[in-house]
Tab-separated table of C-alpha atoms and ligand atoms in Angstrom:
chain	number	residue	atom	x	y	z
A	1	UNK	CA	94.106	230.462	93.695
A	2	UNK	CA	92.657	233.764	92.393
A	3	UNK	CA	92.018	233.924	88.665
A	4	UNK	CA	91.570	237.147	86.685
A	5	UNK	CA	90.538	238.024	83.162
A	6	UNK	CA	92.694	240.835	81.783
A	7	UNK	CA	91.912	242.705	78.552
A	8	UNK	CA	95.162	243.598	76.799
A	9	UNK	CA	94.935	246.534	74.381
A	10	UNK	CA	98.432	247.198	72.973
A	11	UNK	CA	97.445	249.981	70.542
A	12	UNK	CA	99.946	251.881	68.407
A	13	UNK	CA	103.602	252.890	68.196
A	14	UNK	CA	105.564	251.652	71.214
A	15	UNK	CA	102.305	250.389	72.802
A	16	UNK	CA	102.780	246.739	71.732
A	17	UNK	CA	106.497	246.814	72.691
A	18	UNK	CA	105.918	247.985	76.270
A	19	UNK	CA	102.757	245.897	76.784
A	20	UNK	CA	104.679	242.743	75.814
A	21	UNK	CA	107.089	243.281	78.715
A	22	UNK	CA	104.312	243.998	81.237
A	23	UNK	CA	102.436	240.842	80.236
A	24	UNK	CA	105.602	238.763	80.696
A	25	UNK	CA	106.019	240.241	84.191
A	26	UNK	CA	102.409	239.352	85.065
A	27	UNK	CA	102.898	235.837	83.664
A	28	UNK	CA	105.865	235.365	85.998
A	29	UNK	CA	103.678	236.182	89.002
A	30	UNK	CA	101.590	233.136	88.162
A	31	UNK	CA	104.457	230.760	88.883
A	32	UNK	CA	105.219	232.109	92.336
A	33	UNK	CA	102.059	233.748	93.663
A	34	UNK	CA	98.630	232.231	94.073
A	35	UNK	CA	97.433	234.029	90.990
A	36	UNK	CA	96.422	233.143	87.484
A	37	UNK	CA	95.563	235.375	84.557
A	38	UNK	CA	93.549	234.893	81.442
A	39	UNK	CA	94.890	237.439	78.955
A	40	UNK	CA	92.826	238.357	75.915
A	41	UNK	CA	94.163	240.833	73.390
A	42	UNK	CA	92.113	243.179	71.206
A	43	UNK	CA	92.850	246.007	68.752
A	44	UNK	CA	92.467	249.646	69.794
A	45	UNK	CA	93.425	253.063	68.387
A	46	UNK	CA	94.936	253.522	64.929
A	47	UNK	CA	95.664	249.812	64.555
A	48	UNK	CA	91.984	249.059	65.201
A	49	UNK	CA	90.915	251.788	62.765
A	50	UNK	CA	93.071	250.239	60.026
A	51	UNK	CA	91.530	246.832	60.646
A	52	UNK	CA	87.898	247.762	61.206
A	53	UNK	CA	87.346	251.468	60.451
A	54	UNK	CA	86.692	252.084	64.178
A	55	UNK	CA	89.340	252.982	66.799
A	56	UNK	CA	87.225	251.243	69.448
A	57	UNK	CA	85.577	248.223	67.772
A	58	UNK	CA	82.547	246.811	69.568
A	59	UNK	CA	84.370	243.499	70.183
A	60	UNK	CA	87.141	245.404	71.999
A	61	UNK	CA	84.609	247.244	74.116
A	62	UNK	CA	82.764	244.020	74.958
A	63	UNK	CA	86.052	242.425	76.012
A	64	UNK	CA	86.939	245.439	78.198
A	65	UNK	CA	83.515	245.340	79.878
A	66	UNK	CA	83.792	241.626	80.668
A	67	UNK	CA	87.341	241.882	82.025
A	68	UNK	CA	88.440	242.319	85.647
A	69	UNK	CA	90.838	245.019	84.410
A	70	UNK	CA	92.125	246.573	81.196
A	71	UNK	CA	95.822	247.127	80.439
A	72	UNK	CA	96.427	249.551	77.568
A	73	UNK	CA	99.644	250.573	75.775
A	74	UNK	CA	99.156	253.813	73.865
A	75	UNK	CA	97.216	255.078	70.875
A	76	UNK	CA	97.806	257.561	68.079
A	77	UNK	CA	100.457	258.629	65.643
A	78	UNK	CA	101.056	260.861	62.614
A	79	UNK	CA	99.551	258.289	60.244
A	80	UNK	CA	96.078	258.907	61.682
A	81	UNK	CA	96.292	262.662	62.227
A	82	UNK	CA	94.490	263.544	58.962
A	83	UNK	CA	91.432	261.499	60.054
A	84	UNK	CA	88.199	263.093	61.186
A	85	UNK	CA	88.032	263.607	64.995
A	86	UNK	CA	85.229	261.060	65.299
A	87	UNK	CA	87.539	258.208	64.248
A	88	UNK	CA	90.891	259.442	65.554
A	89	UNK	CA	92.741	256.847	67.687
A	90	UNK	CA	92.426	259.073	70.792
A	91	UNK	CA	88.616	258.754	70.584
A	92	UNK	CA	89.076	255.173	71.776
A	93	UNK	CA	90.321	256.434	75.148
A	94	UNK	CA	87.310	258.717	75.604
A	95	UNK	CA	85.007	255.881	74.535
A	96	UNK	CA	86.572	253.439	77.009
A	97	UNK	CA	86.365	255.961	79.869
A	98	UNK	CA	82.722	256.746	79.139
A	99	UNK	CA	81.601	253.139	78.561
A	100	UNK	CA	83.421	251.794	81.622
A	101	UNK	CA	82.194	254.733	83.759
A	102	UNK	CA	85.736	255.693	84.794
A	103	UNK	CA	85.501	258.903	86.818
A	104	UNK	CA	88.709	258.923	88.885
A	105	UNK	CA	92.180	259.141	87.406
A	106	UNK	CA	95.091	258.145	89.602
A	107	UNK	CA	98.627	259.224	88.877
A	108	UNK	CA	101.326	258.429	91.370
A	109	UNK	CA	104.402	260.648	91.372
A	110	UNK	CA	106.932	258.526	93.211
A	111	UNK	CA	110.638	259.048	92.995
A	112	UNK	CA	112.854	256.000	92.705
A	113	UNK	CA	115.974	257.098	94.633
A	114	UNK	CA	118.450	256.082	91.859
A	115	UNK	CA	116.689	258.513	89.495
A	116	UNK	CA	116.926	261.516	91.796
A	117	UNK	CA	119.260	263.304	89.391
A	118	UNK	CA	116.819	262.928	86.460
A	119	UNK	CA	114.595	265.582	88.056
A	120	UNK	CA	115.113	269.230	87.231
A	121	UNK	CA	114.596	270.056	90.919
A	122	UNK	CA	117.259	269.905	93.598
A	123	UNK	CA	117.841	266.585	95.337
A	124	UNK	CA	116.978	268.106	98.733
A	125	UNK	CA	113.523	269.161	97.465
A	126	UNK	CA	112.418	265.984	95.748
A	127	UNK	CA	114.094	263.176	97.682
A	128	UNK	CA	111.415	260.953	99.198
A	129	UNK	CA	108.392	262.353	97.335
A	130	UNK	CA	105.449	259.974	97.099
A	131	UNK	CA	102.319	261.720	95.859
A	132	UNK	CA	99.104	260.256	94.505
A	133	UNK	CA	97.065	262.654	92.375
A	134	UNK	CA	93.384	261.693	92.275
A	135	UNK	CA	91.785	263.683	89.468
A	136	UNK	CA	88.061	263.777	88.705
A	137	UNK	CA	87.729	262.662	85.092
A	138	UNK	CA	84.222	263.134	83.750
A	139	UNK	CA	83.049	266.601	84.838
A	140	UNK	CA	84.205	270.238	84.884
A	141	UNK	CA	84.730	272.539	81.900
A	142	UNK	CA	85.450	269.609	79.564
A	143	UNK	CA	81.859	268.409	79.717
A	144	UNK	CA	79.797	271.333	81.128
A	145	UNK	CA	77.115	273.009	79.028
A	146	UNK	CA	76.643	275.557	77.511
A	147	UNK	CA	79.829	275.331	75.501
A	148	UNK	CA	81.071	276.428	72.108
A	149	UNK	CA	81.870	279.543	70.116
A	150	UNK	CA	79.049	281.921	69.213
A	151	UNK	CA	78.473	285.660	68.833
A	152	UNK	CA	77.420	288.164	71.466
A	153	UNK	CA	74.900	290.967	71.003
A	154	UNK	CA	77.623	293.176	69.500
A	155	UNK	CA	78.365	290.541	66.860
A	156	UNK	CA	81.712	289.716	68.449
A	157	UNK	CA	82.778	286.082	68.696
A	158	UNK	CA	82.714	284.618	72.222
A	159	UNK	CA	83.955	281.278	73.489
A	160	UNK	CA	82.098	279.555	76.329
A	161	UNK	CA	82.851	276.593	78.562
A	162	UNK	CA	81.018	275.856	81.774
A	163	UNK	CA	82.499	274.627	85.046
A	164	UNK	CA	79.815	272.433	86.532
A	165	UNK	CA	79.905	269.815	89.294
A	166	UNK	CA	77.045	268.017	91.018
A	167	UNK	CA	77.233	266.881	94.645
A	168	UNK	CA	77.239	263.195	93.678
A	169	UNK	CA	80.105	263.679	91.205
A	170	UNK	CA	82.187	265.284	93.953
A	171	UNK	CA	81.222	262.694	96.556
A	172	UNK	CA	82.215	259.663	94.499
A	173	UNK	CA	85.708	260.930	93.636
A	174	UNK	CA	86.217	262.118	97.229
A	175	UNK	CA	85.495	258.573	98.429
A	176	UNK	CA	88.203	257.247	96.077
A	177	UNK	CA	90.751	259.744	97.439
A	178	UNK	CA	89.948	259.074	101.116
A	179	UNK	CA	90.035	255.290	100.659
A	180	UNK	CA	93.419	255.511	98.931
A	181	UNK	CA	94.712	257.826	101.674
A	182	UNK	CA	93.809	255.146	104.241
A	183	UNK	CA	96.313	252.835	102.535
A	184	UNK	CA	98.966	255.567	102.613
A	185	UNK	CA	99.783	258.394	105.041
A	186	UNK	CA	96.124	259.340	105.649
A	187	UNK	CA	96.416	262.898	104.360
A	188	UNK	CA	94.259	264.412	101.616
A	189	UNK	CA	94.830	267.876	100.174
A	190	UNK	CA	91.781	268.947	98.192
A	191	UNK	CA	92.421	271.527	95.487
A	192	UNK	CA	89.961	274.257	94.492
A	193	UNK	CA	89.580	277.945	93.742
A	194	UNK	CA	86.789	278.447	96.241
A	195	UNK	CA	87.638	282.128	96.721
A	196	UNK	CA	86.416	282.991	93.199
A	197	UNK	CA	84.618	279.974	91.660
A	198	UNK	CA	81.286	278.974	93.204
A	199	UNK	CA	81.394	275.484	91.670
A	200	UNK	CA	84.607	274.802	93.575
A	201	UNK	CA	83.135	276.321	96.736
A	202	UNK	CA	80.622	273.476	96.491
A	203	UNK	CA	83.555	271.101	95.845
A	204	UNK	CA	85.177	272.221	99.118
A	205	UNK	CA	81.935	271.936	101.081
A	206	UNK	CA	81.114	268.427	99.822
A	207	UNK	CA	84.677	267.087	100.290
A	208	UNK	CA	84.660	268.434	103.879
A	209	UNK	CA	81.320	266.786	104.621
A	210	UNK	CA	82.390	263.396	103.189
A	211	UNK	CA	85.536	263.516	105.327
A	212	UNK	CA	83.822	264.515	108.573
A	213	UNK	CA	81.008	261.967	108.151
A	214	UNK	CA	82.990	258.956	106.951
A	215	UNK	CA	86.753	259.457	107.128
A	216	UNK	CA	87.540	261.244	110.412
A	217	UNK	CA	90.759	259.166	110.563
A	218	UNK	CA	92.074	260.898	107.408
A	219	UNK	CA	93.468	264.434	107.728
A	220	UNK	CA	91.958	266.853	105.188
A	221	UNK	CA	93.301	270.237	104.134
A	222	UNK	CA	92.212	272.535	101.319
A	223	UNK	CA	94.491	274.457	98.992
A	224	UNK	CA	93.851	276.974	96.213
A	225	UNK	CA	95.069	275.697	92.866
A	226	UNK	CA	97.551	278.535	92.318
A	227	UNK	CA	99.165	277.913	95.690
A	228	UNK	CA	99.196	274.158	94.996
A	229	UNK	CA	101.059	274.662	91.697
A	230	UNK	CA	103.659	276.635	93.635
A	231	UNK	CA	103.867	274.238	96.597
A	232	UNK	CA	104.460	271.282	94.268
A	233	UNK	CA	107.795	272.716	93.199
A	234	UNK	CA	108.621	274.416	96.509
A	235	UNK	CA	107.944	271.587	98.957
A	236	UNK	CA	106.383	268.524	97.250
A	237	UNK	CA	107.084	266.256	100.233
A	238	UNK	CA	104.206	267.890	102.132
A	239	UNK	CA	101.677	266.038	99.893
A	240	UNK	CA	100.275	262.544	100.241
A	241	UNK	CA	96.990	262.389	98.254
A	242	UNK	CA	96.045	265.387	96.084
A	243	UNK	CA	92.327	265.434	95.206
A	244	UNK	CA	91.480	267.677	92.258
A	245	UNK	CA	88.664	268.652	89.908
A	246	UNK	CA	89.241	267.698	86.254
A	247	UNK	CA	90.804	270.886	84.831
A	248	UNK	CA	93.109	271.651	87.762
A	249	UNK	CA	94.124	267.981	87.890
A	250	UNK	CA	94.965	267.942	84.199
A	251	UNK	CA	97.638	270.552	84.834
A	252	UNK	CA	98.770	269.589	88.342
A	253	UNK	CA	99.137	265.874	87.526
A	254	UNK	CA	101.575	266.715	84.711
A	255	UNK	CA	103.467	269.035	87.029
A	256	UNK	CA	103.624	266.397	89.786
A	257	UNK	CA	104.644	263.722	87.281
A	258	UNK	CA	107.538	265.728	85.943
A	259	UNK	CA	108.974	266.147	89.449
A	260	UNK	CA	110.155	262.582	89.008
A	261	UNK	CA	112.033	263.158	85.763
A	262	UNK	CA	110.963	260.825	82.980
A	263	UNK	CA	107.720	260.237	81.145
A	264	UNK	CA	108.774	256.634	80.496
A	265	UNK	CA	108.511	255.834	84.221
A	266	UNK	CA	104.990	257.026	85.018
A	267	UNK	CA	101.937	254.762	85.351
A	268	UNK	CA	98.261	255.674	85.676
A	269	UNK	CA	94.934	254.147	86.623
A	270	UNK	CA	91.365	255.152	85.846
A	271	UNK	CA	88.701	253.817	88.190
A	272	UNK	CA	84.899	253.657	88.262
A	273	UNK	CA	82.262	252.420	90.710
A	274	UNK	CA	83.161	248.730	90.532
A	275	UNK	CA	86.594	247.178	90.756
A	276	UNK	CA	87.313	247.231	87.007
A	277	UNK	CA	89.828	249.867	85.963
A	278	UNK	CA	91.871	250.977	82.979
A	279	UNK	CA	95.640	250.966	83.469
A	280	UNK	CA	98.096	252.642	81.112
A	281	UNK	CA	101.398	254.496	81.054
A	282	UNK	CA	100.969	258.268	80.919
A	283	UNK	CA	103.136	258.540	77.817
A	284	UNK	CA	101.831	258.353	74.272
A	285	UNK	CA	102.750	256.082	71.374
A	286	UNK	CA	106.193	257.758	70.883
A	287	UNK	CA	106.226	257.367	67.075
A	288	UNK	CA	109.791	258.753	66.989
A	289	UNK	CA	111.183	255.620	68.683
A	290	UNK	CA	108.555	253.000	67.750
A	291	UNK	CA	109.958	249.736	66.393
A	292	UNK	CA	113.490	250.447	67.616
A	293	UNK	CA	113.233	248.325	70.764
A	294	UNK	CA	114.464	251.159	72.974
A	295	UNK	CA	111.245	252.349	74.676
A	296	UNK	CA	111.163	252.290	78.451
A	297	UNK	CA	108.658	249.592	79.518
A	298	UNK	CA	108.701	250.567	83.222
A	299	UNK	CA	105.667	252.902	83.097
A	300	UNK	CA	103.586	250.034	81.705
A	301	UNK	CA	105.073	247.476	84.099
A	302	UNK	CA	104.284	249.867	86.987
A	303	UNK	CA	100.751	250.316	85.565
A	304	UNK	CA	100.298	246.565	85.894
A	305	UNK	CA	101.337	246.922	89.556
A	306	UNK	CA	98.609	249.565	90.021
A	307	UNK	CA	96.174	247.133	88.418
A	308	UNK	CA	97.108	244.450	90.945
A	309	UNK	CA	96.631	246.916	93.802
A	310	UNK	CA	93.450	248.753	92.804
A	311	UNK	CA	91.423	246.310	90.680
A	312	UNK	CA	92.616	242.856	91.713
A	313	UNK	CA	93.240	243.458	95.417
A	314	UNK	CA	96.713	241.895	95.262
A	315	UNK	CA	98.838	244.525	97.044
A	316	UNK	CA	101.689	242.094	97.769
A	317	UNK	CA	102.127	241.198	94.110
A	318	UNK	CA	102.020	244.936	93.265
A	319	UNK	CA	104.696	245.624	95.848
A	320	UNK	CA	106.845	242.845	94.445
A	321	UNK	CA	106.857	244.426	90.972
A	322	UNK	CA	107.587	247.910	92.358
A	323	UNK	CA	110.411	246.600	94.532
A	324	UNK	CA	111.947	244.723	91.591
A	325	UNK	CA	111.854	247.910	89.463
A	326	UNK	CA	113.620	249.793	92.272
A	327	UNK	CA	116.340	247.115	92.479
A	328	UNK	CA	116.968	247.107	88.720
A	329	UNK	CA	117.407	250.897	88.752
A	330	UNK	CA	119.653	250.672	91.801
A	331	UNK	CA	121.897	248.257	89.897
A	332	UNK	CA	122.383	250.952	87.248
A	333	UNK	CA	120.303	249.600	84.335
A	334	UNK	CA	118.662	252.302	82.207
A	335	UNK	CA	116.753	252.546	78.956
A	336	UNK	CA	117.990	255.426	76.804
A	337	UNK	CA	115.350	257.940	78.022
A	338	UNK	CA	116.703	257.749	81.597
A	339	UNK	CA	120.316	256.972	80.728
A	340	UNK	CA	123.103	258.991	82.324
A	341	UNK	CA	126.898	258.656	82.064
A	342	UNK	CA	128.271	255.554	83.800
A	343	UNK	CA	124.988	253.594	83.769
A	344	UNK	CA	124.308	250.402	81.775
A	345	UNK	CA	122.115	251.071	78.722
A	346	UNK	CA	119.529	248.361	77.982
A	347	UNK	CA	116.765	247.728	75.443
A	348	UNK	CA	113.021	247.450	76.101
A	349	UNK	CA	113.220	243.659	76.251
A	350	UNK	CA	116.338	243.618	78.409
A	351	UNK	CA	114.685	245.971	80.908
A	352	UNK	CA	111.602	243.733	81.072
A	353	UNK	CA	113.777	240.645	81.572
A	354	UNK	CA	115.793	242.367	84.312
A	355	UNK	CA	112.610	243.184	86.252
A	356	UNK	CA	111.490	239.561	85.949
A	357	UNK	CA	114.880	238.275	87.077
A	358	UNK	CA	114.800	240.602	90.068
A	359	UNK	CA	111.269	239.457	90.956
A	360	UNK	CA	112.563	235.892	90.954
A	361	UNK	CA	115.179	236.895	93.532
A	362	UNK	CA	112.623	238.423	95.915
A	363	UNK	CA	111.149	236.204	98.594
A	364	UNK	CA	107.372	236.007	98.300
B	1	LIG	P1	104.670	260.827	73.622
B	1	LIG	O1	104.453	260.617	75.070
B	1	LIG	O2	104.302	259.714	72.725
B	1	LIG	O3	106.225	261.180	73.373
B	1	LIG	C1	106.857	262.345	73.922
B	1	LIG	C2	108.373	262.095	73.971
B	1	LIG	O4	108.675	261.176	75.017
B	1	LIG	C3	108.931	261.475	72.689
B	1	LIG	O5	110.218	261.990	72.447
B	1	LIG	C4	109.030	259.995	73.007
B	1	LIG	O6	110.055	259.320	72.310
B	1	LIG	C5	109.322	260.023	74.512
B	1	LIG	N1	108.753	258.842	75.178
B	1	LIG	C6	107.438	258.622	75.463
B	1	LIG	N2	107.297	257.434	76.049
B	1	LIG	C7	108.517	256.884	76.157
B	1	LIG	C8	108.997	255.647	76.667
B	1	LIG	N3	108.195	254.728	77.208
B	1	LIG	N4	110.326	255.419	76.591
B	1	LIG	C9	111.168	256.319	76.067
B	1	LIG	N5	110.782	257.500	75.574
B	1	LIG	C10	109.459	257.778	75.605
B	1	LIG	O7	103.873	262.165	73.232
B	1	LIG	P2	103.646	262.822	71.793
B	1	LIG	O8	104.869	262.664	70.945
B	1	LIG	O9	103.104	264.159	72.081
B	1	LIG	O10	102.458	261.981	71.142
B	1	LIG	C11	102.640	260.920	70.199
B	1	LIG	C12	101.292	260.292	69.908
B	1	LIG	O11	100.776	259.684	71.094
B	1	LIG	C13	100.234	261.289	69.457
B	1	LIG	O12	99.470	260.707	68.430
B	1	LIG	C14	99.396	261.525	70.691
B	1	LIG	O13	98.067	261.891	70.382
B	1	LIG	C15	99.444	260.163	71.319
B	1	LIG	N6	99.212	260.169	72.782
B	1	LIG	C16	98.553	259.092	73.271
B	1	LIG	C17	98.364	258.973	74.642
B	1	LIG	C18	97.680	257.751	75.156
B	1	LIG	O14	97.557	256.776	74.448
B	1	LIG	N7	97.225	257.758	76.411
B	1	LIG	C19	98.869	259.946	75.514
B	1	LIG	C20	99.596	261.020	74.978
B	1	LIG	C21	99.767	261.111	73.600
């Protein structure tokens, strides 16, 4: 029996509603798989600020550091927008990433066949896509120095950000991408702008060296970011793992995600050196629908599947959740964000229960 300690951080808005369903799904795994979980919940984001004056209280951080993995709902909302940046709910995410040393962000863009018509692209282009974007998370123009707005010698205002990457920063995220590719189709496309940006010329060189020295069984190709943006909508099926620097990945991961249609379906993982990771849906706290019981819990349920695969080394349990989600969609059940004429509209709780029921039907 494998036992895991999971930090549960529901957060704000629809966060607690979708987290509740994911936790129930994980609980159900305990009865049929050789798994057990110890869930401990802690406040984060605006809810934590209201309680303690800090969006990431030290007790929450301590819990996250002790856990085998962290499952987070969402943070933020209009109530906290007037606050100073230093205590805004979103600061909690940056704090968690920094304190847990999370440098690789994983976003799968997988199309569940029953949702093929939710995409804005033609069926023939997107059918069968299964892409994993591995984005570097702690470097690039977001963190490089010098930065800021100052004046030049003519007294004119200038804005500066610096694209900087060290060899070790590139190496560690490249290892993540190649290891993940080994579990998939063994193809990595590394994205850069090596024709004009020296920092990404280094990126290309280091990624190539890591591949040739340690992952000769994984095919590596390089692509300029502008071409990649185009190829993602022209022929997305060509991609398996997309490895990107932080800024390019910020944009390309949203583009790849939207190939699949709905924000309520998309999970993410952030990984560091050890096995601990932070798992969360890519959507925010959706204040417009919070409390109505209509949010789609599937992105969070699928985030818990990523957690089982990448932090807890339980790929079969992960597969079971993903398969159950596919079956529920195939049977025509939809939350309102993915609803189309002729389907059966269900609430957040009903969707969670349907996934659990379907898991019960699957042979272990
Ligand atoms: P959002 O993702 O919360 O919502 C965008 C739209 O998608 C809304 O119409 C919402 O109703 C819908 N939506 C999102 N998730 C859904 C779900 N699971 N089911 C059904 N519909 C869903 O983005 P936003 O409105 O720009 O941001 C709202 C708040 O969330 C802001 O305070 C923002 O800072 C915060 N935010 C947090 C995170 C995070 O916690 N990681 C990410 C993005 C935004």
